XYZ file of C-alpha atoms in Angstrom:
725
model
C 73.713 7.783 -88.616
C 73.556 11.174 -90.466
C 72.618 14.325 -89.034
C 70.825 16.881 -91.097
C 71.362 20.500 -90.587
C 68.680 22.767 -89.329
C 70.536 25.924 -90.231
C 72.468 25.891 -86.578
C 76.939 25.431 -86.541
C 77.520 21.533 -85.259
C 77.677 22.192 -81.033
C 81.583 20.654 -80.510
C 80.498 19.150 -77.329
C 78.155 16.741 -79.178
C 81.741 15.066 -79.831
C 81.438 11.051 -78.537
C 83.096 10.389 -75.274
C 83.851 6.809 -75.693
C 85.325 8.280 -78.916
C 87.457 10.534 -77.603
C 89.034 8.848 -74.371
C 90.141 6.537 -77.487
C 92.014 8.397 -79.249
C 93.764 10.323 -76.477
C 94.971 6.671 -75.409
C 95.935 5.219 -79.018
C 97.220 8.596 -80.865
C 99.294 10.737 -79.961
C 98.685 14.315 -79.186
C 102.288 15.589 -80.897
C 101.006 15.876 -84.575
C 104.810 14.938 -85.297
C 104.740 11.509 -83.800
C 101.627 10.256 -85.343
C 101.944 7.708 -87.371
C 100.530 8.120 -91.340
C 96.815 6.512 -92.044
C 96.697 3.348 -93.960
C 96.286 3.385 -97.669
C 93.037 2.624 -98.297
C 92.870 3.308 -102.567
C 92.716 -0.529 -103.626
C 89.635 -0.986 -101.439
C 87.634 1.733 -101.944
C 88.448 1.427 -105.766
C 87.170 -2.148 -104.842
C 84.410 -1.159 -103.629
C 83.321 1.400 -106.064
C 84.363 -1.381 -109.382
C 81.966 -3.837 -107.466
C 78.292 -1.358 -106.973
C 79.083 -0.368 -110.222
C 75.803 -1.935 -111.591
C 73.883 0.083 -110.004
C 74.343 3.746 -111.420
C 75.790 6.562 -108.962
C 74.920 10.125 -109.897
C 78.958 11.381 -111.398
C 81.417 12.525 -108.982
C 82.364 16.425 -108.870
C 84.809 17.304 -110.850
C 88.708 17.483 -109.676
C 88.407 21.329 -109.648
C 86.058 21.625 -107.080
C 87.834 19.593 -104.371
C 87.335 16.190 -102.591
C 83.588 15.586 -101.347
C 82.853 12.674 -98.757
C 80.648 10.498 -99.410
C 78.200 7.924 -97.389
C 78.130 4.304 -96.959
C 75.904 3.859 -100.423
C 78.772 5.443 -102.164
C 76.890 9.066 -102.695
C 78.331 12.794 -102.109
C 78.120 14.447 -99.051
C 77.404 17.933 -98.332
C 80.646 19.675 -96.950
C 80.285 20.344 -93.353
C 79.588 23.613 -92.142
C 82.462 24.695 -89.628
C 82.614 27.289 -87.472
C 84.273 30.900 -88.722
C 83.630 29.685 -92.570
C 80.213 30.681 -94.678
C 79.815 27.934 -97.233
C 77.124 28.428 -99.501
C 74.746 25.275 -101.706
C 73.459 24.946 -104.425
C 70.296 23.365 -103.168
C 69.549 19.504 -104.331
C 66.144 19.165 -106.332
C 65.013 16.227 -103.425
C 65.234 19.392 -101.040
C 62.946 21.556 -100.555
C 63.178 25.191 -101.718
C 65.265 27.840 -99.151
C 67.012 24.196 -97.553
C 70.611 23.996 -97.007
C 71.261 20.739 -97.794
C 74.001 20.026 -94.905
C 74.377 16.049 -94.279
C 77.392 16.915 -92.296
C 77.668 13.674 -89.241
C 78.769 15.975 -86.025
C 81.066 12.866 -84.201
C 82.870 12.781 -87.219
C 83.418 16.977 -87.906
C 84.135 17.094 -83.955
C 87.157 14.292 -84.411
C 87.970 16.072 -87.673
C 88.868 19.629 -85.327
C 90.438 17.421 -83.424
C 93.255 16.245 -85.621
C 93.090 19.397 -88.366
C 94.037 22.201 -87.151
C 91.413 25.336 -88.320
C 94.809 27.658 -89.278
C 94.896 26.159 -93.048
C 98.972 27.332 -92.622
C 99.344 24.427 -90.212
C 97.406 21.869 -91.576
C 99.417 18.732 -94.320
C 98.232 18.031 -97.246
C 97.123 14.720 -98.082
C 98.378 13.025 -101.595
C 96.652 13.783 -104.476
C 95.170 10.408 -105.847
C 93.111 11.975 -108.263
C 94.793 10.249 -111.515
C 94.761 7.170 -110.189
C 91.180 7.359 -110.117
C 90.383 8.665 -113.093
C 92.040 5.441 -114.483
C 90.765 2.962 -112.586
C 87.209 4.746 -114.175
C 88.684 4.148 -117.448
C 89.068 0.584 -117.027
C 86.169 -1.708 -118.367
C 84.313 -2.788 -114.570
C 84.834 -6.322 -113.512
C 82.313 -7.888 -111.279
C 83.397 -10.573 -108.737
C 81.048 -11.769 -105.898
C 84.191 -12.009 -103.405
C 82.553 -10.837 -100.939
C 79.761 -13.132 -100.723
C 81.412 -16.424 -101.235
C 83.569 -15.349 -98.637
C 80.482 -14.365 -96.478
C 78.943 -17.738 -97.301
C 82.345 -19.433 -96.377
C 82.325 -17.884 -93.240
C 78.653 -19.283 -92.045
C 79.570 -22.314 -92.971
C 82.320 -22.208 -91.063
C 80.285 -20.932 -87.880
C 77.522 -23.353 -88.274
C 79.771 -26.260 -88.327
C 81.636 -25.230 -85.490
C 78.267 -24.693 -83.286
C 77.098 -28.066 -84.087
C 80.973 -29.635 -82.966
C 80.445 -27.913 -79.865
C 77.241 -28.205 -79.442
C 77.545 -32.268 -79.832
C 80.214 -31.695 -77.551
C 78.260 -30.789 -74.731
C 75.683 -33.481 -75.312
C 78.297 -36.167 -75.092
C 80.177 -34.884 -71.782
C 76.879 -34.105 -69.982
C 76.271 -38.076 -70.803
C 79.289 -39.181 -69.916
C 79.909 -37.438 -66.675
C 75.922 -37.785 -65.555
C 73.674 -39.537 -63.561
C 73.665 -42.559 -65.866
C 77.693 -42.930 -65.949
C 77.495 -44.464 -62.654
C 75.029 -46.777 -62.618
C 73.531 -46.839 -59.332
C 72.727 -49.756 -56.954
C 68.943 -51.717 -57.905
C 66.463 -50.956 -55.065
C 64.717 -53.660 -55.627
C 67.745 -56.161 -54.938
C 68.158 -57.873 -50.918
C 71.226 -56.680 -50.207
C 72.515 -56.211 -46.223
C 75.251 -53.963 -47.575
C 74.396 -50.382 -47.348
C 74.193 -47.233 -49.992
C 77.815 -46.091 -48.167
C 79.502 -49.585 -48.544
C 79.779 -49.523 -52.270
C 81.235 -45.707 -51.370
C 84.733 -43.938 -51.291
C 86.321 -42.593 -48.645
C 88.403 -39.419 -47.986
C 90.449 -39.892 -45.210
C 90.383 -37.151 -43.021
C 92.662 -36.466 -39.764
C 92.468 -39.159 -36.984
C 89.190 -40.987 -39.615
C 90.130 -45.322 -39.714
C 89.671 -45.984 -43.597
C 88.395 -49.240 -43.415
C 91.134 -51.603 -45.551
C 91.304 -53.214 -48.694
C 90.735 -56.684 -47.656
C 87.121 -55.961 -45.937
C 86.114 -54.404 -48.861
C 83.518 -56.072 -50.631
C 85.476 -56.518 -54.670
C 81.611 -57.055 -56.286
C 80.435 -53.497 -54.826
C 83.444 -52.031 -55.442
C 83.071 -49.657 -58.975
C 85.592 -48.452 -60.402
C 87.893 -46.200 -58.971
C 87.465 -43.197 -61.011
C 83.351 -43.976 -60.903
C 82.597 -44.153 -57.159
C 81.281 -41.254 -55.697
C 82.466 -39.878 -52.122
C 81.504 -41.513 -48.842
C 81.696 -39.917 -45.492
C 82.035 -36.404 -44.773
C 83.847 -34.552 -46.984
C 86.247 -31.532 -46.524
C 85.270 -30.281 -49.648
C 81.725 -29.496 -49.912
C 79.849 -30.469 -52.824
C 77.468 -27.774 -54.983
C 73.720 -27.779 -52.919
C 72.071 -30.692 -54.504
C 69.364 -29.554 -56.850
C 66.231 -31.576 -57.237
C 67.405 -34.727 -59.288
C 70.153 -35.158 -56.807
C 67.475 -34.729 -53.632
C 65.275 -37.731 -55.934
C 67.867 -40.176 -54.955
C 66.267 -42.472 -52.475
C 68.932 -44.746 -50.167
C 67.823 -48.436 -50.833
C 66.607 -50.159 -48.115
C 68.666 -52.794 -45.823
C 67.747 -56.029 -44.567
C 69.346 -56.190 -41.330
C 68.548 -52.505 -40.440
C 65.299 -51.484 -41.593
C 64.495 -47.764 -41.487
C 60.384 -47.406 -41.792
C 59.921 -44.082 -43.565
C 56.300 -42.176 -44.490
C 55.059 -43.535 -47.269
C 55.774 -41.902 -50.604
C 59.090 -39.208 -48.861
C 62.071 -39.096 -51.360
C 65.310 -38.484 -49.191
C 68.576 -36.990 -50.702
C 71.360 -39.456 -49.762
C 72.693 -38.956 -45.909
C 76.205 -38.628 -47.673
C 75.022 -35.567 -49.261
C 73.109 -34.274 -46.512
C 76.014 -34.249 -44.401
C 78.651 -32.290 -46.494
C 76.037 -29.560 -46.234
C 76.036 -29.843 -42.719
C 80.137 -30.124 -43.288
C 80.078 -26.670 -44.796
C 78.102 -25.331 -43.293
C 80.114 -25.842 -39.944
C 83.418 -24.613 -41.406
C 81.519 -20.704 -42.629
C 79.881 -20.073 -39.910
C 83.273 -20.880 -37.677
C 84.861 -18.212 -40.863
C 81.780 -16.243 -40.103
C 82.511 -15.945 -36.621
C 86.688 -16.043 -37.234
C 87.315 -18.289 -35.053
C 89.492 -21.395 -35.168
C 88.732 -25.054 -34.582
C 90.163 -27.559 -32.699
C 91.254 -30.366 -34.589
C 89.265 -33.509 -34.899
C 89.674 -35.625 -32.235
C 90.389 -39.358 -32.273
C 88.483 -42.094 -33.210
C 88.362 -43.401 -29.904
C 87.929 -40.225 -28.054
C 85.177 -39.559 -30.063
C 83.543 -43.343 -28.886
C 84.340 -42.279 -25.177
C 82.060 -39.279 -25.759
C 79.138 -40.613 -27.317
C 79.212 -43.527 -24.654
C 79.504 -40.906 -21.619
C 76.456 -39.051 -23.575
C 74.051 -41.391 -24.857
C 74.901 -43.979 -23.498
C 75.998 -46.203 -26.741
C 79.391 -47.660 -27.980
C 80.049 -46.561 -31.397
C 82.023 -48.423 -33.969
C 84.914 -46.533 -35.277
C 83.564 -47.685 -39.104
C 80.830 -45.947 -37.473
C 82.382 -42.061 -37.626
C 83.443 -42.442 -41.068
C 80.878 -43.356 -42.707
C 76.748 -41.161 -41.375
C 75.062 -44.280 -42.761
C 76.888 -46.740 -40.981
C 76.632 -44.856 -37.950
C 72.626 -44.559 -38.727
C 72.262 -47.900 -38.689
C 74.580 -48.541 -35.378
C 72.180 -45.868 -33.429
C 69.052 -47.771 -34.327
C 70.098 -51.115 -33.788
C 67.850 -52.721 -30.562
C 70.064 -52.437 -27.673
C 71.077 -48.846 -28.623
C 67.629 -47.402 -29.232
C 66.385 -48.295 -25.726
C 69.495 -46.040 -23.925
C 68.751 -42.973 -26.002
C 65.153 -43.152 -25.650
C 65.672 -42.754 -22.199
C 67.614 -39.626 -22.088
C 65.883 -38.016 -24.494
C 62.708 -38.439 -21.893
C 65.155 -37.723 -18.936
C 66.767 -34.379 -21.070
C 63.182 -33.825 -22.531
C 61.318 -34.088 -18.753
C 64.189 -31.741 -17.132
C 65.002 -35.231 -14.669
C 68.160 -36.992 -14.494
C 68.398 -39.805 -16.003
C 68.106 -42.115 -12.963
C 65.006 -39.813 -11.958
C 62.880 -41.813 -15.272
C 64.929 -45.317 -15.284
C 62.256 -46.748 -13.238
C 59.360 -49.809 -13.937
C 56.726 -47.712 -14.479
C 58.591 -45.690 -17.215
C 59.431 -49.160 -18.887
C 56.801 -49.182 -21.242
C 57.120 -45.592 -22.024
C 60.402 -46.079 -23.215
C 60.501 -48.549 -25.497
C 57.443 -46.934 -27.293
C 59.783 -43.513 -27.568
C 62.360 -46.712 -28.554
C 60.672 -46.838 -31.367
C 60.970 -43.196 -32.815
C 64.824 -43.696 -32.656
C 64.584 -47.528 -34.275
C 62.474 -46.398 -37.373
C 59.329 -48.660 -36.431
C 57.187 -45.977 -35.986
C 57.548 -42.292 -37.249
C 57.995 -39.946 -33.565
C 55.878 -37.226 -34.637
C 53.028 -40.035 -34.670
C 54.363 -41.127 -31.307
C 53.654 -37.824 -29.655
C 50.486 -36.848 -30.739
C 49.703 -40.458 -29.622
C 50.383 -39.492 -25.860
C 50.124 -35.947 -25.674
C 46.298 -36.208 -27.488
C 46.000 -39.097 -24.415
C 45.594 -41.539 -26.859
C 48.142 -44.030 -26.064
C 48.206 -46.286 -22.953
C 50.592 -44.748 -21.701
C 49.401 -41.135 -21.723
C 49.625 -41.561 -18.212
C 53.721 -42.136 -17.252
C 54.433 -39.342 -19.721
C 52.158 -36.973 -17.907
C 53.522 -37.977 -14.780
C 57.364 -37.721 -16.239
C 57.002 -34.455 -17.707
C 54.224 -32.644 -15.252
C 56.920 -31.548 -12.218
C 55.358 -28.037 -11.786
C 51.635 -28.914 -12.151
C 50.236 -27.521 -15.101
C 52.204 -24.653 -15.630
C 55.207 -27.617 -16.371
C 53.645 -29.359 -18.923
C 52.172 -26.134 -20.661
C 55.930 -25.066 -20.907
C 57.507 -28.309 -21.991
C 54.818 -29.184 -24.215
C 55.314 -25.586 -26.213
C 59.024 -26.468 -26.028
C 58.858 -30.091 -27.263
C 56.472 -29.511 -29.911
C 56.194 -25.973 -30.759
C 60.412 -25.090 -30.188
C 58.295 -22.015 -28.177
C 60.712 -20.734 -24.843
C 57.614 -19.807 -22.337
C 60.363 -19.257 -19.120
C 60.549 -15.440 -19.462
C 56.584 -14.963 -20.163
C 55.670 -15.736 -17.295
C 55.653 -12.567 -15.261
C 56.053 -9.856 -18.302
C 55.747 -9.553 -21.868
C 59.185 -11.014 -23.955
C 61.754 -7.990 -23.889
C 64.095 -10.058 -25.640
C 63.066 -10.384 -29.928
C 61.484 -13.094 -29.162
C 57.840 -13.439 -29.599
C 55.673 -14.301 -26.902
C 53.938 -12.469 -24.559
C 51.995 -13.128 -20.589
C 49.351 -13.530 -22.448
C 50.596 -16.358 -24.925
C 51.885 -18.234 -21.854
C 48.710 -17.794 -20.078
C 46.015 -18.995 -22.160
C 48.301 -22.240 -23.159
C 48.583 -22.769 -19.714
C 44.765 -22.526 -19.405
C 44.059 -24.472 -22.186
C 46.178 -27.617 -20.837
C 44.334 -27.404 -17.662
C 41.346 -27.247 -19.071
C 41.617 -30.779 -20.650
C 44.481 -32.662 -19.007
C 43.757 -33.084 -15.307
C 44.972 -35.068 -12.390
C 42.944 -37.554 -10.311
C 43.827 -39.636 -8.049
C 47.245 -38.969 -8.363
C 46.983 -39.677 -11.944
C 47.084 -37.558 -15.167
C 44.655 -37.821 -17.684
C 43.427 -36.130 -21.367
C 39.743 -35.706 -22.022
C 38.099 -35.433 -25.467
C 35.972 -32.423 -24.647
C 37.403 -29.207 -22.694
C 36.362 -28.276 -19.237
C 37.521 -25.089 -18.131
C 39.122 -24.700 -15.448
C 40.057 -20.801 -14.705
C 42.906 -18.972 -14.746
C 43.505 -15.322 -13.212
C 47.052 -14.409 -13.748
C 48.561 -10.836 -12.643
C 49.534 -8.143 -14.865
C 52.863 -5.722 -14.291
C 51.058 -3.138 -13.138
C 49.869 -5.584 -10.440
C 45.935 -6.054 -12.093
C 44.259 -9.457 -12.525
C 42.750 -10.752 -16.303
C 41.271 -14.070 -16.765
C 43.184 -16.067 -19.542
C 41.210 -17.289 -22.586
C 42.484 -20.714 -23.520
C 44.567 -21.398 -26.483
C 47.412 -21.776 -28.085
C 48.073 -18.592 -29.814
C 48.982 -17.470 -33.216
C 52.669 -16.627 -31.348
C 53.072 -19.975 -30.607
C 51.351 -21.670 -33.723
C 52.770 -19.903 -35.752
C 49.332 -19.621 -38.032
C 46.240 -18.980 -36.219
C 45.181 -19.302 -32.773
C 43.857 -22.813 -31.730
C 40.842 -23.268 -28.973
C 40.848 -27.023 -28.902
C 43.593 -29.232 -27.036
C 42.489 -32.129 -28.993
C 42.920 -30.185 -32.873
C 46.199 -29.160 -31.624
C 47.453 -31.718 -31.329
C 47.038 -32.759 -34.631
C 48.439 -29.808 -36.222
C 51.632 -31.310 -34.569
C 51.724 -34.747 -37.059
C 54.447 -34.086 -39.418
C 55.138 -29.956 -38.902
C 57.277 -27.758 -39.166
C 58.099 -27.300 -35.988
C 57.818 -29.977 -34.053
C 60.552 -30.941 -36.303
C 62.545 -27.690 -35.747
C 61.960 -29.107 -31.776
C 63.216 -32.610 -32.336
C 66.592 -31.077 -33.548
C 67.090 -28.659 -30.886
C 66.238 -31.711 -28.262
C 68.534 -33.876 -29.769
C 71.232 -31.324 -30.623
C 71.119 -30.663 -26.656
C 70.862 -34.586 -26.450
C 74.483 -34.472 -27.506
C 75.923 -30.765 -26.363
C 74.591 -30.305 -23.337
C 72.450 -26.801 -25.321
C 70.393 -26.557 -28.016
C 71.958 -25.283 -31.712
C 68.848 -22.216 -32.183
C 69.051 -20.700 -28.900
C 66.292 -18.940 -26.769
C 67.812 -14.799 -26.523
C 68.009 -14.986 -23.037
C 69.708 -18.081 -22.926
C 73.152 -18.172 -21.026
C 76.510 -18.823 -22.634
C 74.858 -19.081 -25.811
C 77.100 -18.932 -29.270
C 77.780 -15.701 -31.355
C 74.517 -15.932 -33.828
C 75.107 -15.632 -37.451
C 72.801 -16.771 -40.559
C 74.965 -20.207 -40.496
C 73.268 -21.441 -37.719
C 69.801 -21.116 -39.023
C 70.977 -22.673 -41.829
C 72.285 -24.966 -40.401
C 69.255 -25.962 -38.276
C 67.081 -24.968 -41.502
C 68.916 -27.762 -43.401
C 68.381 -30.560 -40.100
C 64.912 -29.964 -39.780
C 63.631 -30.173 -43.374
C 65.887 -32.969 -43.395
C 63.794 -34.828 -40.081
C 60.780 -33.760 -41.648
C 61.623 -35.438 -45.230
C 62.550 -38.322 -43.753
C 59.558 -39.348 -42.048
C 61.090 -38.306 -38.794
C 64.008 -40.596 -38.133
C 65.415 -39.710 -35.442
C 68.029 -42.090 -35.817
C 69.405 -40.677 -39.072
C 68.608 -36.980 -37.952
C 71.219 -38.056 -34.771
C 73.708 -39.546 -37.084
C 74.121 -36.320 -38.892
C 74.142 -34.387 -35.403
C 77.497 -36.825 -34.347
C 78.986 -37.019 -37.471
C 79.193 -32.779 -37.797
C 82.475 -31.068 -36.985
C 80.834 -29.546 -34.894
C 80.713 -32.509 -32.445
C 84.115 -34.026 -33.301
C 86.341 -31.738 -32.076
C 89.370 -32.034 -29.928
C 89.683 -30.601 -26.379
C 92.097 -27.713 -26.421
C 95.367 -28.465 -24.392
C 94.403 -25.326 -22.162
C 91.531 -28.071 -21.415
C 93.687 -31.198 -20.737
C 93.905 -32.476 -17.658
C 97.507 -32.763 -18.036
C 97.517 -28.619 -17.831
C 94.361 -27.896 -16.047
C 96.650 -26.962 -12.797
C 98.868 -24.648 -14.578
C 96.415 -22.836 -17.118
C 95.493 -19.635 -16.650
C 91.775 -18.023 -16.331
C 92.378 -15.583 -18.895
C 93.817 -18.525 -20.733
C 91.279 -21.147 -19.793
C 88.548 -18.514 -20.971
C 89.312 -17.792 -24.251
C 89.774 -21.848 -24.810
C 85.962 -22.008 -23.186
C 85.170 -19.204 -25.638
C 85.820 -21.675 -28.766
C 83.855 -24.613 -26.755
C 81.004 -21.982 -27.025
C 80.999 -21.705 -30.819
C 81.070 -25.088 -31.198
C 84.516 -25.592 -32.392
C 86.175 -26.934 -29.645
C 85.024 -29.320 -27.080
C 85.709 -30.034 -23.258
C 84.800 -33.337 -21.433
C 84.100 -33.013 -17.894
C 82.772 -35.761 -16.405
C 78.944 -35.706 -14.834
C 77.817 -34.533 -11.462
C 75.401 -33.170 -9.691
C 74.233 -29.340 -8.188
C 75.614 -30.461 -4.823
C 79.091 -31.948 -6.591
C 79.317 -27.874 -8.592
C 77.994 -26.056 -4.891
C 81.118 -28.579 -3.481
C 83.728 -27.186 -6.091
C 81.777 -23.777 -6.395
C 82.525 -23.533 -2.613
C 85.970 -25.023 -2.708
C 86.673 -22.282 -5.125
C 85.760 -19.002 -2.767
C 87.264 -20.813 0.570
C 84.121 -21.746 1.765
C 82.610 -25.346 2.919
C 79.290 -27.598 2.562
C 78.753 -29.581 5.394
C 76.927 -32.860 5.224
C 73.200 -31.596 6.432
C 73.553 -28.448 4.047
C 74.357 -26.118 5.344
C 77.139 -24.213 4.470
C 80.613 -23.304 6.301
C 81.790 -19.898 5.249
C 85.474 -20.187 6.070
C 88.510 -20.805 4.800
C 89.983 -24.398 4.595
C 93.215 -24.873 6.508
C 93.795 -27.603 4.445
C 93.825 -28.874 0.617
C 90.552 -30.154 -0.294
C 91.853 -32.915 -2.111
C 95.400 -34.068 -2.425
C 97.873 -34.829 -5.548
C 100.640 -36.759 -5.995
C 103.349 -34.258 -7.048
C 106.861 -35.615 -7.579
C 108.896 -34.988 -9.686
C 108.863 -38.491 -11.496
C 105.220 -38.113 -11.836
C 102.488 -36.232 -13.363
C 99.691 -34.267 -10.536
C 96.855 -36.490 -10.288
C 93.401 -34.567 -10.314
C 90.290 -35.340 -8.098
C 87.033 -36.032 -9.201
C 86.997 -31.482 -7.833
C 89.886 -30.788 -10.373
C 88.435 -32.542 -13.845
C 84.589 -30.784 -12.609
C 85.855 -27.755 -12.725
C 87.710 -27.721 -16.171
C 85.004 -25.774 -17.308
C 84.656 -23.928 -13.981
C 83.964 -19.652 -14.849
C 87.549 -17.404 -13.399
C 87.498 -14.437 -11.681
C 87.332 -12.486 -14.898
C 84.133 -14.158 -15.876
C 81.799 -11.248 -17.687
C 77.921 -11.509 -16.809
C 76.461 -14.880 -18.360
C 73.480 -13.312 -19.920
C 73.441 -9.159 -20.881
C 70.287 -8.868 -20.333
C 70.932 -9.316 -17.006
C 72.683 -5.859 -16.132
C 68.564 -4.509 -15.941
C 68.208 -5.896 -13.066
C 69.552 -3.562 -10.097
C 68.983 -5.527 -7.129
C 71.574 -8.857 -6.802
C 68.998 -11.356 -5.163
C 66.610 -10.985 -7.958
C 69.134 -11.329 -10.748
C 69.838 -14.931 -9.194
C 66.423 -15.653 -9.259
C 65.944 -14.717 -12.327
C 68.894 -16.928 -13.361
C 66.680 -19.777 -11.061
C 63.480 -19.055 -13.849
C 66.390 -19.369 -16.570
C 67.260 -23.042 -14.920
C 63.877 -24.063 -15.159
C 62.852 -23.396 -11.658
C 60.066 -21.151 -10.025
C 61.547 -19.890 -6.394
C 65.446 -20.246 -5.475
C 66.340 -22.506 -2.925
C 67.477 -21.392 0.183
C 71.104 -23.391 -0.417
C 71.595 -21.012 -4.012
C 70.934 -17.701 -1.548
C 73.493 -19.053 0.297
C 76.596 -19.716 -2.192
C 75.304 -17.271 -3.858
C 75.869 -14.642 -0.701
C 79.599 -16.695 -0.508
C 80.438 -16.271 -4.227
C 79.626 -12.791 -3.649
C 81.928 -11.578 -0.517
C 84.867 -13.623 -2.810
C 84.740 -12.170 -6.219
C 82.877 -9.364 -8.677
C 79.295 -9.392 -9.200
C 79.435 -10.991 -12.527
C 81.913 -13.587 -11.694
C 79.922 -14.485 -8.734
C 76.778 -14.427 -11.481
C 78.493 -16.952 -13.631
C 79.355 -19.341 -11.272
C 75.936 -19.804 -9.832
C 74.825 -20.708 -13.378
C 77.933 -23.038 -14.058
C 75.966 -24.289 -10.838
C 72.405 -24.230 -11.756
C 72.871 -25.529 -15.950
């Protein structure tokens, strides 16, 4: 771009710094080491010959010196340098008294960089005047060389673009969804979708032999999609991937909500695999190896009461079908009900509850969506609502309110009964008592039977504020609980649960707790919660969204949880029975940290609270008598006998196996917020509240006193929580 002078000298700082940097990079500052510039005389003469049709002003005579030309071949005025005076004859295109200086500041700066201001130090360029004049005297010949060359280049570029676009289209067609023809969903076949997919071997994962696979359903190896849970995650599925619905199976039909589009279970399993490994990487832990299939089968049988096949652990779809079978849904529903009601399995497995368990099992078999079943039970429309409230009704209306809030809205009301939440969880004391008041207004107990009314019959509910004042609760489900607006009608509130995100989130936590013993998304007040990371929230959200999209298919979600790498880890060597007697507390504590982060497993046998109290007393030197009283004195004999002969490994008693995850002497506080409480007895009382109790049993007070006398406060509280869990 040309610059016009306004009687001012060019500023030396106007040089382009980018050009200066490039020149310094490629051109030496020593003039003697610089290379001679190329001779462009022929190119100049060719340009002059091509543009001869346009009449140009005559060039100045050689005596007047060389003139610079612009891009159109017109002569430019010489630059005005500092310290020199040049008189320029005004052109007729310029106004009177205006200096016709069209010098380029960038070029001037470059000239000053390489051409010395002292004329004596300048090197004279070659004199090409005679060659130029001789070429001008020859006849002019104009040839469209440049135009033809440009036309050829343009044609080549166009053809190249067409070839590239064609190649892209061909690649998309060849590698797209049409390359592998999906099974026809209208065909009546009992083979699940995963039967025609190719497994990826993982450590200790059984792979079906070629003889066990159907040749008619086996596509070409290069075209088959991966099957099962992959170690290398795929990219996140797009809208087209979600639209691929699974074909129905004639042997085990999983009913889902009408017009619901569900992604392949293998793809969701791959997503959960990726999130789990990203979580471990983020918190900096190395998970243990995958457990053998036989160990996993025994573990699930102990947790859910069902025995799965080895093939199920390499195929989430097969596991889903096995979990949804009639002989398994009863056992799973029974344990889920016991977990939701804070009871043991034996307490709910009664003749009066068999019909209720059968109705809940339909949510696991797919015969009826679980959200529809729960809304019917909670609203009182089901004929088994009385048994439902009888099971969850321990501690009266308050117990019902706490369990309904946890089960349906994923709300934790344990620590807002006496004061507002202080640990980052939404909820206040008013939220707790308002929901209790609404439950009391609709759910009544008459003649030892719970009933749900269609209209409210308010029961005045007062509660004590932290400063001692009394307040009357307003019956409703507050906006903190519903996540939307407050609802004061119990029946209207139950209808909002159908297909809700809150219900799907709550069910994911209850199913995760059924497998792992604790929820996936813990409350900030929970003891020994896993390290908090966004990946856990992402995993929880992925499972909840899939559960909701699948029409609340519980067997599908439970299959994804069991197939997740967090549920298939092996037991670390430090927690195995062969080494438990020789492992130090410090080493065992580090291994238990992996268990807390779902990066390892621990297989301890089922135990009652009394069993755990007995183990705690043995470790502290006391003993629990048959009548429940505590004998606080050291035992003179070993409570268990072990065979420690040289030829046999020491045999473990049941107490030894129960104490595999018993907190050591260097254990920390089970929860950090308990430091804010000064009195030890009050700390124990809050742990009882955290475990779902309303008051501290006398036996727990005696055990806590004994543990405190024989160890630190932190270790004693950790062991009390181990007993209460």
